[in-house]
Amino acid sequence: MLETETASKGPVTASGVGQGRAAEPLVTVEDLRVRLVSRDQNLSLLQGVSFTLKEGEVLCLLGESGSGKTVTVRSLMRLLPPSAQVSGKINIGGTDILALKPRQLRQVRGGLISMIFQEPATALDPTFTIGNQIAETIRVHENVSQAEARKRALNLLEMVQVPSAARRLDAYPHELSGGLRQRAMIALALSSRPKVLIADEPTTALDATVQIQVLLLLRELQRELGMATIFVTHDVGVACEIADKVAVMYSGRFVETGTIDDVLAAPAHPYTSGLLHAVVNSEARGTRLTPIPGAPPDLSSLPPGCSFAPRCPRVQSACNDRVPDLVEVSDGHASRCILARDLSLQGTQELRQ
Amino acid sequence: MLGVMPQAREEALRQKPADVGGPRQPMLIVDDLVKHFKLTGGAPGNRPVVRAVDGVSFVVQKGETLGIVGESGCGKSTTARLLMQLVKPDAGVIVLDGEAVDAPHGITIRQLQRAVQMVFQDSYASLNPRMTLEDTIIFGPRAAGKPRVEARNAAHSALRMVGLAPELFARRYPHELSGGQRQRVNIARALAMSPRVLILDEAVSALDKSVEAQVLNLLQDLKESLELTYVFISHDLNVVRYISDRVMVMYLGKVVEVGPVASIYESARHPYTQALLSSRPSMDPKQRRTELPLSGDPPSPISPPSGCRFRTRCALAEAVCAEREPPLADFESGHMAACHAVIPGSGHSLAAKPS
Amino acid sequence: MVSQPYDDGVAVDPAGAPPVVRSRNFWQDVARRLSRDPVTLVCLTILVLILVIALLAPFIAPADPFKTSMVNRLKPPGTPGYLLGTDELGRDLLSRLIYGGRLSLFMGFTPVLVATLIGGGLGILAGFAGGWVNTAIMRTMDVFYAFPSVLLAVAISGALGGGVFNGLLSLTLVFIPSIARVSESVTIQVRTQDFVEAARATGAYPYQILVSHVLKNVTGPIFVYASSLISVSIVIASGLSFLGLGVSPPQAEWGLMLSNLRQSVYVAPINSILPGVMIFVTSLCFNLTSDGFRSAMNVKG
């Protein structure tokens, strides 16, 4: 049963919401599996993803193309193509997402969960002004007058630090620059005070100086409003800037989970450490880079055991037998590798040196 | 370390075009390149003009890698296309190894285009979906007049140089390859022309990080074994630092700073360069960025601000910045910057007074 | 043979023999996709059947299509000796339909073929060259394009006088502008693609780029569009004959037959609509086939 929010919905203030974290996780995902079945193909996009997220936490899904990170977050909002078959459990704020009927789904989308996309141009309707779009979204979810909704839209634009917000209310998306459009989309996403915010590579298409602005903004907003946030990215630097917890994904599974500090300091999966070493950083100049050999696997023909085995520098015969389980390496830090404990010990030793 | 296969290297060196100007002669001299694009719309005579490249000059030495960085609207991609004459400049001179391009006693544009090759960003769109990889690579040498057999050999040795076995890949189509492999095909296509200069326009930007490292290693190997000169355009400052010898920073159609890579990254003088460097996300979760290096968006190149184009976002802007455009001034060891605040005697309050 | 640091994980037989590279080119892929499309397969079969029957007319037709018989006028289908009945002059309808197929198909197909060669060529040239060449060609096309096709065909045919050749000429002239338009826009689309720019960057001459790179990519869409015009051509050709401007009696052609049987529609309704049914079926099958080709080509880039 969908719980409609009847608590008072006053104007959004900066006083902060949810200072004390609720004991119950807000988001619970169990064994999420997604298959894409059509006449031409039968792909397994997600093969059993499970996680929980508390109010106010930021989880970063880190992975490359084909890892399944976008599919995961789109399943949360049921924004997958019709040929996708989804199984598993998704529970957000007490609501079983996969069991919702279309009308209930419409209330949940934008209301309980909101999403910001990579391309603001596609999320914003070019025939409506920004103010109208935000106001319309507000009125879909709440029963307020047009004037009240417009006032709230102005508030939101100011909250996302759009300069000359009053003037921008009547601007069309194409009249705004990339950074402003992205902010408008964030305002749109926040307009109905969602409990969960999903950000799918929102800064990838932005210039460096704008990207850092949007990242800092998102961090601030998330802190103030206390939303649970799932942030999808392929950029380790972005994950460092924004995440509390991180889940590294590879060919449809979590291969490592933990706090961002733990995972970065002592990666417990060969893919994670390969990724971290492959990323070009400032000190690399003059040395030869250490890439991960090979390429991400073809999702239509995955190997029987660990899907990273063909590229893994530490592969053993046991790796090809079955898919390893996620095992805990230390408190809150888990890895899907049979060598997990050795790797993580190694990492912490290197750190101490 | 294996790197490029020995026989491939021999073949490559046999095809190397002659060095005309000698080792001291810069490979490329670009002087005052200008390109304005007219937009449609508006009254004729008063049409808006995009001043994409507005007086850009730089030099690339033989065997070095010049990195070009900047954000959207800065003109770096247009500069790349002007260098290859894919777009005709409105003004300016390009000199390749001592010979002026498209000038009375110099070389023709076609000759330039055979010595300077480009690798594009979108690996999928830059390959003809209806042609096999072999045919795509053969096209260039054939168009230049090479006989069929020779062109085919050049194509196969190019594929081998980038690590794609011709027996396995020559007859495939682009959609059968991964992003990294396609980008290698693009590099092979460029190499088949036996170029002296390679322009890499965001060549690794669309690749996954693990694959990006593979391609960067490949590029370094090729540069050494084939004695190439690179112009590397990217928005990723870390990658540029890794691969470049010198770096040029562009803003809104102009060069704002240029110099040796260490000098630029460790002691940048232009406020924009400093802001750009501070905008990189930190790789340490314990040391997150807390301050905004720069506010606002990069402005549109249609009507750039008067004087210094960066002044609208610059914390150090003063009256003199709106009046006069700062020239690109010399500092030590080839480091040049265009900012009133650091040029002595410019009239800016922070600049040193001339003695 | 692959140098180690760049291993792509491509499965190589350990014995050293490279795997067989089975790569289908574009048209092979289209054929494969078509083979899974039941509607298109059915329509193609029907069309092939009609074509074969038309080609083998002298051997298949049961009777002489020109032999009249005033006694056996407008006999209904099923009359012994006349499987589909007779027309208003007593000629065997089945034989006339079979022979009529030849002319109708010919008049449907030929103008489209010639117009594709001429219009396609003009459009590709205009699209590739741009500038004043484009303006000169396309604005001329626009003048003809402004006229509704049937009207234009009738006007040209009427001005030139009737007859098969003039009918073909007028139909060809009608189709050239629309094919030119489509070719031009497809060529412009292809011309702006990155791979064309990459080809230009190798210092190739424009005609080399046109022949090697552009042509391969425009033939598909132009073919699809042209094939959709065949049905239109059949209908308009029949229309011209109906109006007396195309084929002249006693030739067998479906449109002409329809016109001649028009007066007998109350007396022998089934006989009268049979030529129309043939036009309809053929037209429909060409349309659906062309649609099928379009979907088969759309899926891949």
XYZ file of C-alpha atoms in Angstrom, chain A residues 64-65 161 177-180 183 207-213 215-216 219 234-244 260-261 264-265 271 275-276 278-296 311, chain B residues 1 3 70-72 178 207-214 216-218 220-221 235-245 261 272 275-276 278-298 313:
112
model
C 32.276 1.360 -16.497
C 30.003 0.895 -19.480
C 21.776 28.844 -6.730
C 23.576 27.429 -20.424
C 24.466 23.805 -19.672
C 25.203 24.420 -16.021
C 21.996 26.354 -15.459
C 20.537 23.203 -11.906
C 32.753 21.293 -18.205
C 35.218 20.861 -15.353
C 34.520 24.212 -13.700
C 30.777 23.643 -13.907
C 31.050 20.054 -12.770
C 32.645 21.005 -9.495
C 29.931 23.620 -8.918
C 28.939 18.496 -7.242
C 29.323 20.927 -4.382
C 26.547 17.744 -1.611
C 32.295 6.114 -13.850
C 34.641 8.752 -12.417
C 36.549 7.810 -9.264
C 37.233 11.462 -8.498
C 33.535 12.276 -8.504
C 32.891 9.343 -6.191
C 35.512 10.679 -3.812
C 33.833 14.045 -3.714
C 30.354 12.887 -2.998
C 30.017 9.359 -1.661
C 29.695 7.935 1.825
C 34.599 5.256 0.196
C 37.554 5.556 2.536
C 39.956 3.516 -1.845
C 42.552 2.878 0.812
C 38.921 -5.009 -10.563
C 40.560 0.531 -11.938
C 42.252 2.709 -9.362
C 44.435 2.582 -14.417
C 43.080 6.028 -13.672
C 45.546 8.604 -14.819
C 46.594 10.736 -11.895
C 49.027 13.564 -11.465
C 51.960 11.426 -10.429
C 51.807 9.102 -13.406
C 53.827 11.242 -15.768
C 56.874 9.479 -17.152
C 55.708 6.027 -16.142
C 53.881 3.447 -18.104
C 50.221 3.148 -17.175
C 48.882 -0.135 -15.898
C 45.634 -0.733 -17.732
C 43.310 -3.617 -17.178
C 43.971 -5.910 -20.128
C 41.124 -6.970 -22.364
C 37.686 -5.409 -22.537
C 34.436 -5.624 -20.537
C 41.083 -10.169 -17.266
C 58.130 -4.800 -22.434
C 55.384 -2.589 -27.081
C 39.949 24.416 -22.358
C 36.222 24.203 -21.824
C 33.336 24.326 -24.245
C 34.528 -2.544 -28.707
C 36.607 5.480 -23.526
C 36.268 3.636 -20.263
C 39.113 4.407 -17.902
C 40.636 0.934 -18.115
C 40.683 1.118 -21.882
C 41.881 4.702 -21.883
C 45.071 3.571 -20.188
C 45.647 0.960 -22.898
C 47.499 6.061 -23.894
C 50.247 3.466 -23.566
C 49.867 2.685 -27.243
C 53.319 6.742 -26.197
C 54.850 3.695 -27.860
C 39.293 18.513 -21.341
C 40.782 15.979 -18.929
C 43.611 17.792 -17.206
C 45.140 14.697 -15.647
C 45.494 12.935 -18.969
C 46.965 16.038 -20.573
C 49.517 16.282 -17.813
C 50.471 12.667 -18.327
C 51.045 12.813 -22.023
C 52.107 16.369 -22.877
C 55.471 18.069 -22.937
C 53.857 21.025 -18.528
C 41.687 30.776 -15.383
C 40.724 27.749 -11.511
C 40.732 24.943 -14.055
C 41.465 23.469 -8.865
C 38.302 22.176 -10.475
C 39.591 18.659 -10.740
C 37.792 16.403 -8.263
C 40.084 15.328 -5.500
C 41.055 11.682 -5.406
C 41.137 11.618 -1.630
C 37.783 11.371 0.119
C 39.298 12.902 3.225
C 40.285 16.042 1.341
C 37.229 17.111 -0.497
C 36.887 20.402 -2.260
C 35.032 22.916 -0.170
C 35.382 26.065 -2.206
C 34.279 26.932 -5.643
C 37.252 27.829 -7.821
C 35.055 29.546 -10.393
C 31.427 30.578 -10.576
C 29.171 30.920 -13.568
C 29.310 29.188 -16.911
C 31.720 29.641 -19.783
C 34.431 35.497 -14.076
